[in-house]
mmCIF file of N, CA and C in Angstrom:
data_model
loop_
_atom_site.group_PDB
_atom_site.id
_atom_site.type_symbol
_atom_site.label_atom_id
_atom_site.label_comp_id
_atom_site.label_asym_id
_atom_site.label_seq_id
_atom_site.Cartn_x
_atom_site.Cartn_y
_atom_site.Cartn_z
ATOM 1 N N MET A 1 33.517 51.821 13.228
ATOM 2 C CA MET A 1 34.944 52.076 13.321
ATOM 3 C C MET A 1 35.606 50.949 14.099
ATOM 4 N N GLY A 2 36.736 50.479 13.590
ATOM 5 C CA GLY A 2 37.429 49.372 14.222
ATOM 6 C C GLY A 2 38.507 49.828 15.178
ATOM 7 N N GLU A 3 39.301 48.865 15.584
ATOM 8 C CA GLU A 3 40.427 49.131 16.467
ATOM 9 C C GLU A 3 41.721 48.844 15.725
ATOM 10 N N PHE A 4 42.748 49.619 16.032
ATOM 11 C CA PHE A 4 44.048 49.378 15.421
ATOM 12 C C PHE A 4 44.701 48.172 16.097
ATOM 13 N N GLN A 5 45.220 47.270 15.266
ATOM 14 C CA GLN A 5 45.878 46.064 15.749
ATOM 15 C C GLN A 5 47.283 45.993 15.149
ATOM 16 N N LYS A 6 48.253 45.572 15.960
ATOM 17 C CA LYS A 6 49.624 45.393 15.473
ATOM 18 C C LYS A 6 49.669 44.145 14.604
ATOM 19 N N LEU A 7 50.080 44.323 13.343
ATOM 20 C CA LEU A 7 50.128 43.181 12.433
ATOM 21 C C LEU A 7 51.519 42.858 11.910
ATOM 22 N N ALA A 8 52.432 43.817 11.981
ATOM 23 C CA ALA A 8 53.774 43.566 11.446
ATOM 24 C C ALA A 8 54.740 44.607 11.983
ATOM 25 N N LYS A 9 56.001 44.343 11.766
ATOM 26 C CA LYS A 9 57.026 45.350 12.013
ATOM 27 C C LYS A 9 57.319 46.020 10.674
ATOM 28 N N LEU A 10 57.608 47.289 10.711
ATOM 29 C CA LEU A 10 57.920 48.026 9.493
ATOM 30 C C LEU A 10 59.071 47.356 8.746
ATOM 31 N N SER A 11 60.015 46.824 9.496
ATOM 32 C CA SER A 11 61.166 46.156 8.885
ATOM 33 C C SER A 11 60.790 44.860 8.164
ATOM 34 N N ASP A 12 59.583 44.305 8.431
ATOM 35 C CA ASP A 12 59.108 43.105 7.734
ATOM 36 C C ASP A 12 58.639 43.416 6.318
ATOM 37 N N LEU A 13 58.302 44.679 6.058
ATOM 38 C CA LEU A 13 57.680 45.054 4.787
ATOM 39 C C LEU A 13 58.717 45.539 3.789
ATOM 40 N N LYS A 14 58.622 45.010 2.590
ATOM 41 C CA LYS A 14 59.548 45.387 1.520
ATOM 42 C C LYS A 14 58.729 45.923 0.340
ATOM 43 N N GLU A 15 59.227 46.962 -0.276
ATOM 44 C CA GLU A 15 58.563 47.527 -1.450
ATOM 45 C C GLU A 15 58.481 46.467 -2.547
ATOM 46 N N GLY A 16 57.314 46.341 -3.144
ATOM 47 C CA GLY A 16 57.122 45.394 -4.237
ATOM 48 C C GLY A 16 56.809 43.969 -3.804
ATOM 49 N N GLU A 17 56.717 43.731 -2.493
ATOM 50 C CA GLU A 17 56.388 42.405 -1.973
ATOM 51 C C GLU A 17 55.204 42.519 -1.026
ATOM 52 N N VAL A 18 54.407 41.469 -0.974
ATOM 53 C CA VAL A 18 53.251 41.452 -0.072
ATOM 54 C C VAL A 18 53.581 40.588 1.137
ATOM 55 N N PHE A 19 53.388 41.153 2.311
ATOM 56 C CA PHE A 19 53.520 40.452 3.580
ATOM 57 C C PHE A 19 52.103 40.129 4.041
ATOM 58 N N VAL A 20 51.849 38.898 4.442
ATOM 59 C CA VAL A 20 50.511 38.507 4.864
ATOM 60 C C VAL A 20 50.475 38.327 6.375
ATOM 61 N N ALA A 21 49.495 38.964 7.003
ATOM 62 C CA ALA A 21 49.276 38.833 8.446
ATOM 63 C C ALA A 21 47.858 38.310 8.661
ATOM 64 N N GLU A 22 47.726 37.479 9.660
ATOM 65 C CA GLU A 22 46.410 36.911 9.965
ATOM 66 C C GLU A 22 45.996 37.248 11.383
ATOM 67 N N THR A 23 44.713 37.555 11.529
ATOM 68 C CA THR A 23 44.111 37.730 12.841
ATOM 69 C C THR A 23 43.027 36.660 12.954
ATOM 70 N N ARG A 24 42.290 36.723 13.990
ATOM 71 C CA ARG A 24 41.212 35.739 14.177
ATOM 72 C C ARG A 24 40.192 35.786 13.036
ATOM 73 N N TYR A 25 39.895 36.988 12.541
ATOM 74 C CA TYR A 25 38.844 37.155 11.531
ATOM 75 C C TYR A 25 39.332 37.672 10.180
ATOM 76 N N HIS A 26 40.592 38.047 10.082
ATOM 77 C CA HIS A 26 41.077 38.693 8.865
ATOM 78 C C HIS A 26 42.396 38.100 8.388
ATOM 79 N N ARG A 27 42.555 38.111 7.078
ATOM 80 C CA ARG A 27 43.839 37.818 6.435
ATOM 81 C C ARG A 27 44.154 39.073 5.632
ATOM 82 N N VAL A 28 45.261 39.736 5.980
ATOM 83 C CA VAL A 28 45.560 41.069 5.453
ATOM 84 C C VAL A 28 46.888 41.059 4.707
ATOM 85 N N GLY A 29 46.888 41.629 3.502
ATOM 86 C CA GLY A 29 48.101 41.848 2.754
ATOM 87 C C GLY A 29 48.642 43.228 3.072
ATOM 88 N N LEU A 30 49.931 43.325 3.293
ATOM 89 C CA LEU A 30 50.577 44.606 3.603
ATOM 90 C C LEU A 30 51.769 44.783 2.681
ATOM 91 N N THR A 31 51.983 46.010 2.241
ATOM 92 C CA THR A 31 53.167 46.308 1.449
ATOM 93 C C THR A 31 53.538 47.766 1.628
ATOM 94 N N ARG A 32 54.798 48.064 1.307
ATOM 95 C CA ARG A 32 55.280 49.450 1.339
ATOM 96 C C ARG A 32 55.245 50.024 -0.056
ATOM 97 N N LEU A 33 54.786 51.259 -0.137
ATOM 98 C CA LEU A 33 54.859 52.059 -1.360
ATOM 99 C C LEU A 33 55.546 53.352 -0.969
ATOM 100 N N GLY A 34 56.863 53.383 -1.108
ATOM 101 C CA GLY A 34 57.625 54.533 -0.631
ATOM 102 C C GLY A 34 57.520 54.606 0.881
ATOM 103 N N ASP A 35 57.080 55.748 1.399
ATOM 104 C CA ASP A 35 56.922 55.917 2.848
ATOM 105 C C ASP A 35 55.552 55.465 3.341
ATOM 106 N N GLU A 36 54.711 55.054 2.435
ATOM 107 C CA GLU A 36 53.340 54.661 2.767
ATOM 108 C C GLU A 36 53.245 53.143 2.956
ATOM 109 N N VAL A 37 52.378 52.716 3.870
ATOM 110 C CA VAL A 37 52.073 51.291 4.032
ATOM 111 C C VAL A 37 50.622 51.084 3.629
ATOM 112 N N CYS A 38 50.399 50.143 2.728
ATOM 113 C CA CYS A 38 49.048 49.817 2.273
ATOM 114 C C CYS A 38 48.631 48.483 2.877
ATOM 115 N N ALA A 39 47.360 48.406 3.267
ATOM 116 C CA ALA A 39 46.800 47.172 3.820
ATOM 117 C C ALA A 39 45.488 46.878 3.104
ATOM 118 N N PHE A 40 45.318 45.612 2.732
ATOM 119 C CA PHE A 40 44.130 45.226 1.978
ATOM 120 C C PHE A 40 43.757 43.782 2.320
ATOM 121 N N ALA A 41 42.500 43.437 2.092
ATOM 122 C CA ALA A 41 42.045 42.068 2.325
ATOM 123 C C ALA A 41 42.751 41.136 1.355
ATOM 124 N N ASP A 42 43.247 40.030 1.870
ATOM 125 C CA ASP A 42 43.934 39.051 1.016
ATOM 126 C C ASP A 42 42.898 38.092 0.428
ATOM 127 N N LEU A 43 42.014 38.653 -0.398
ATOM 128 C CA LEU A 43 40.898 37.883 -0.923
ATOM 129 C C LEU A 43 40.367 38.560 -2.170
ATOM 130 N N CYS A 44 40.515 37.917 -3.319
ATOM 131 C CA CYS A 44 39.958 38.472 -4.549
ATOM 132 C C CYS A 44 38.440 38.493 -4.434
ATOM 133 N N THR A 45 37.839 39.616 -4.737
ATOM 134 C CA THR A 45 36.386 39.737 -4.615
ATOM 135 C C THR A 45 35.654 38.992 -5.723
ATOM 136 N N HIS A 46 36.378 38.516 -6.714
ATOM 137 C CA HIS A 46 35.753 37.763 -7.809
ATOM 138 C C HIS A 46 35.497 36.310 -7.422
ATOM 139 N N ASP A 47 36.519 35.643 -6.851
ATOM 140 C CA ASP A 47 36.325 34.220 -6.562
ATOM 141 C C ASP A 47 36.934 33.741 -5.246
ATOM 142 N N GLY A 48 37.409 34.659 -4.404
ATOM 143 C CA GLY A 48 37.913 34.277 -3.097
ATOM 144 C C GLY A 48 39.350 33.794 -3.059
ATOM 145 N N GLU A 49 40.054 33.864 -4.165
ATOM 146 C CA GLU A 49 41.467 33.466 -4.234
ATOM 147 C C GLU A 49 42.320 34.385 -3.347
ATOM 148 N N ASP A 50 43.364 33.831 -2.731
ATOM 149 C CA ASP A 50 44.337 34.663 -2.015
ATOM 150 C C ASP A 50 45.009 35.560 -3.045
ATOM 151 N N ILE A 51 44.828 36.846 -2.909
ATOM 152 C CA ILE A 51 45.370 37.774 -3.909
ATOM 153 C C ILE A 51 46.840 38.096 -3.654
ATOM 154 N N SER A 52 47.317 37.807 -2.458
ATOM 155 C CA SER A 52 48.703 38.139 -2.101
ATOM 156 C C SER A 52 49.735 37.397 -2.937
ATOM 157 N N THR A 53 49.350 36.293 -3.553
ATOM 158 C CA THR A 53 50.296 35.536 -4.377
ATOM 159 C C THR A 53 50.355 36.062 -5.810
ATOM 160 N N GLY A 54 49.536 37.063 -6.111
ATOM 161 C CA GLY A 54 49.543 37.664 -7.440
ATOM 162 C C GLY A 54 50.675 38.659 -7.610
ATOM 163 N N ASP A 55 50.805 39.164 -8.824
ATOM 164 C CA ASP A 55 51.848 40.155 -9.119
ATOM 165 C C ASP A 55 51.459 41.521 -8.569
ATOM 166 N N LEU A 56 52.436 42.191 -7.978
ATOM 167 C CA LEU A 56 52.259 43.553 -7.493
ATOM 168 C C LEU A 56 53.017 44.467 -8.443
ATOM 169 N N GLU A 57 52.274 45.372 -9.079
ATOM 170 C CA GLU A 57 52.848 46.297 -10.060
ATOM 171 C C GLU A 57 52.598 47.721 -9.561
ATOM 172 N N GLY A 58 53.534 48.244 -8.770
ATOM 173 C CA GLY A 58 53.328 49.558 -8.163
ATOM 174 C C GLY A 58 52.200 49.469 -7.154
ATOM 175 N N ASP A 59 51.117 50.250 -7.370
ATOM 176 C CA ASP A 59 49.988 50.199 -6.448
ATOM 177 C C ASP A 59 48.828 49.352 -6.990
ATOM 178 N N VAL A 60 49.135 48.449 -7.920
ATOM 179 C CA VAL A 60 48.133 47.563 -8.507
ATOM 180 C C VAL A 60 48.521 46.114 -8.226
ATOM 181 N N ILE A 61 47.552 45.339 -7.726
ATOM 182 C CA ILE A 61 47.782 43.915 -7.533
ATOM 183 C C ILE A 61 46.907 43.154 -8.518
ATOM 184 N N VAL A 62 47.477 42.088 -9.064
ATOM 185 C CA VAL A 62 46.806 41.283 -10.085
ATOM 186 C C VAL A 62 46.499 39.910 -9.494
ATOM 187 N N CYS A 63 45.233 39.527 -9.511
ATOM 188 C CA CYS A 63 44.837 38.227 -8.990
ATOM 189 C C CYS A 63 45.494 37.125 -9.824
ATOM 190 N N PRO A 64 46.103 36.132 -9.162
ATOM 191 C CA PRO A 64 46.797 35.081 -9.897
ATOM 192 C C PRO A 64 45.861 34.115 -10.641
ATOM 193 N N ARG A 65 44.601 34.135 -10.287
ATOM 194 C CA ARG A 65 43.692 33.151 -10.888
ATOM 195 C C ARG A 65 43.051 33.620 -12.192
ATOM 196 N N HIS A 66 42.427 34.798 -12.193
ATOM 197 C CA HIS A 66 41.732 35.278 -13.396
ATOM 198 C C HIS A 66 42.186 36.668 -13.834
ATOM 199 N N SER A 67 43.261 37.175 -13.253
ATOM 200 C CA SER A 67 43.881 38.454 -13.635
ATOM 201 C C SER A 67 43.055 39.694 -13.351
ATOM 202 N N ALA A 68 42.120 39.619 -12.415
ATOM 203 C CA ALA A 68 41.440 40.836 -11.973
ATOM 204 C C ALA A 68 42.501 41.753 -11.363
ATOM 205 N N LYS A 69 42.324 43.071 -11.532
ATOM 206 C CA LYS A 69 43.294 44.030 -11.001
ATOM 207 C C LYS A 69 42.605 44.990 -10.043
ATOM 208 N N PHE A 70 43.335 45.332 -8.977
ATOM 209 C CA PHE A 70 42.824 46.243 -7.955
ATOM 210 C C PHE A 70 43.905 47.257 -7.588
ATOM 211 N N ASN A 71 43.477 48.487 -7.289
ATOM 212 C CA ASN A 71 44.379 49.487 -6.740
ATOM 213 C C ASN A 71 44.433 49.234 -5.241
ATOM 214 N N ILE A 72 45.622 48.991 -4.689
ATOM 215 C CA ILE A 72 45.721 48.658 -3.271
ATOM 216 C C ILE A 72 45.643 49.879 -2.354
ATOM 217 N N ARG A 73 45.728 51.076 -2.907
ATOM 218 C CA ARG A 73 45.527 52.282 -2.099
ATOM 219 C C ARG A 73 44.037 52.553 -1.880
ATOM 220 N N THR A 74 43.260 52.364 -2.948
ATOM 221 C CA THR A 74 41.834 52.716 -2.905
ATOM 222 C C THR A 74 40.904 51.514 -2.860
ATOM 223 N N GLY A 75 41.402 50.353 -3.290
ATOM 224 C CA GLY A 75 40.580 49.158 -3.378
ATOM 225 C C GLY A 75 39.785 49.050 -4.674
ATOM 226 N N LYS A 76 39.834 50.073 -5.499
ATOM 227 C CA LYS A 76 39.028 50.102 -6.728
ATOM 228 C C LYS A 76 39.418 48.985 -7.693
ATOM 229 N N VAL A 77 38.377 48.377 -8.288
ATOM 230 C CA VAL A 77 38.582 47.384 -9.346
ATOM 231 C C VAL A 77 39.076 48.123 -10.578
ATOM 232 N N LEU A 78 40.132 47.613 -11.196
ATOM 233 C CA LEU A 78 40.684 48.221 -12.401
ATOM 234 C C LEU A 78 40.480 47.358 -13.634
ATOM 235 N N CYS A 79 40.214 46.064 -13.409
ATOM 236 C CA CYS A 79 40.077 45.139 -14.531
ATOM 237 C C CYS A 79 39.177 43.982 -14.117
ATOM 238 N N MET A 80 38.238 43.669 -14.982
ATOM 239 C CA MET A 80 37.345 42.527 -14.739
ATOM 240 C C MET A 80 38.153 41.234 -14.833
ATOM 241 N N PRO A 81 37.668 40.136 -14.287
ATOM 242 C CA PRO A 81 36.268 39.830 -14.054
ATOM 243 C C PRO A 81 35.713 40.319 -12.719
ATOM 244 N N ALA A 82 36.528 40.846 -11.834
ATOM 245 C CA ALA A 82 35.996 41.369 -10.571
ATOM 246 C C ALA A 82 35.163 42.623 -10.832
ATOM 247 N N VAL A 83 34.100 42.768 -10.069
ATOM 248 C CA VAL A 83 33.270 43.974 -10.159
ATOM 249 C C VAL A 83 33.125 44.648 -8.800
ATOM 250 N N GLU A 84 33.506 43.945 -7.733
ATOM 251 C CA GLU A 84 33.416 44.486 -6.385
ATOM 252 C C GLU A 84 34.798 44.937 -5.926
ATOM 253 N N ASP A 85 34.866 46.128 -5.339
ATOM 254 C CA ASP A 85 36.141 46.661 -4.867
ATOM 255 C C ASP A 85 36.757 45.785 -3.775
ATOM 256 N N LEU A 86 38.066 45.863 -3.671
ATOM 257 C CA LEU A 86 38.847 45.151 -2.661
ATOM 258 C C LEU A 86 38.816 45.956 -1.363
ATOM 259 N N PRO A 87 38.469 45.327 -0.236
ATOM 260 C CA PRO A 87 38.525 46.069 1.026
ATOM 261 C C PRO A 87 39.961 46.518 1.333
ATOM 262 N N VAL A 88 40.108 47.779 1.691
ATOM 263 C CA VAL A 88 41.398 48.312 2.122
ATOM 264 C C VAL A 88 41.230 48.866 3.531
ATOM 265 N N TYR A 89 42.335 48.952 4.255
ATOM 266 C CA TYR A 89 42.283 49.322 5.664
ATOM 267 C C TYR A 89 43.238 50.479 5.959
ATOM 268 N N LYS A 90 42.857 51.284 6.946
ATOM 269 C CA LYS A 90 43.730 52.364 7.409
ATOM 270 C C LYS A 90 44.910 51.760 8.144
ATOM 271 N N THR A 91 46.066 52.404 7.975
ATOM 272 C CA THR A 91 47.270 51.957 8.670
ATOM 273 C C THR A 91 47.889 53.124 9.431
ATOM 274 N N ARG A 92 48.673 52.776 10.420
ATOM 275 C CA ARG A 92 49.507 53.770 11.100
ATOM 276 C C ARG A 92 50.758 53.063 11.576
ATOM 277 N N ILE A 93 51.810 53.863 11.723
ATOM 278 C CA ILE A 93 53.092 53.333 12.176
ATOM 279 C C ILE A 93 53.390 53.924 13.542
ATOM 280 N N VAL A 94 53.667 53.041 14.501
ATOM 281 C CA VAL A 94 54.008 53.445 15.857
ATOM 282 C C VAL A 94 55.365 52.822 16.162
ATOM 283 N N GLY A 95 56.401 53.647 16.122
ATOM 284 C CA GLY A 95 57.757 53.116 16.259
ATOM 285 C C GLY A 95 58.067 52.250 15.046
ATOM 286 N N ASP A 96 58.343 50.964 15.280
ATOM 287 C CA ASP A 96 58.596 50.017 14.182
ATOM 288 C C ASP A 96 57.377 49.120 13.934
ATOM 289 N N GLU A 97 56.284 49.385 14.651
ATOM 290 C CA GLU A 97 55.090 48.549 14.526
ATOM 291 C C GLU A 97 54.129 49.125 13.486
ATOM 292 N N VAL A 98 53.606 48.240 12.640
ATOM 293 C CA VAL A 98 52.571 48.626 11.681
ATOM 294 C C VAL A 98 51.238 48.184 12.268
ATOM 295 N N GLU A 99 50.349 49.143 12.450
ATOM 296 C CA GLU A 99 49.029 48.861 12.986
ATOM 297 C C GLU A 99 47.992 49.091 11.902
ATOM 298 N N VAL A 100 46.984 48.217 11.883
ATOM 299 C CA VAL A 100 45.932 48.261 10.875
ATOM 300 C C VAL A 100 44.595 48.326 11.592
ATOM 301 N N GLU A 101 43.722 49.216 11.108
ATOM 302 C CA GLU A 101 42.399 49.345 11.710
ATOM 303 C C GLU A 101 41.477 48.269 11.135
ATOM 304 N N LEU A 102 41.036 47.368 12.026
ATOM 305 C CA LEU A 102 40.171 46.256 11.626
ATOM 306 C C LEU A 102 38.963 46.176 12.545
ATOM 307 N N GLU A 103 37.878 45.707 11.988
ATOM 308 C CA GLU A 103 36.688 45.432 12.787
ATOM 309 C C GLU A 103 36.575 43.936 12.965
ATOM 310 N N ASP A 104 36.351 43.508 14.201
ATOM 311 C CA ASP A 104 36.170 42.074 14.461
ATOM 312 C C ASP A 104 34.714 41.766 14.682
#
């Protein structure tokens, strides 16, 4: 189990857009889906491409390089060539701060 770290302000996150936050060991994509905040590794499991620059279609992100698709709520692969799920992280909101549970 990791520790929650402040990565963004809620006001930084816009529905349909990916906000990228970096820590010492992680690069995390964050987005709003209604009242929910989703956090996921900014790394396509197929070839290591930054996935945050891909298209976000609701709760599905499409890798810009080979079009692998992932559900950002669950991390599940939806379309090859990726076969490994995308890491997703627990989030919580404290005031206007978005905190993400990460292991260092």
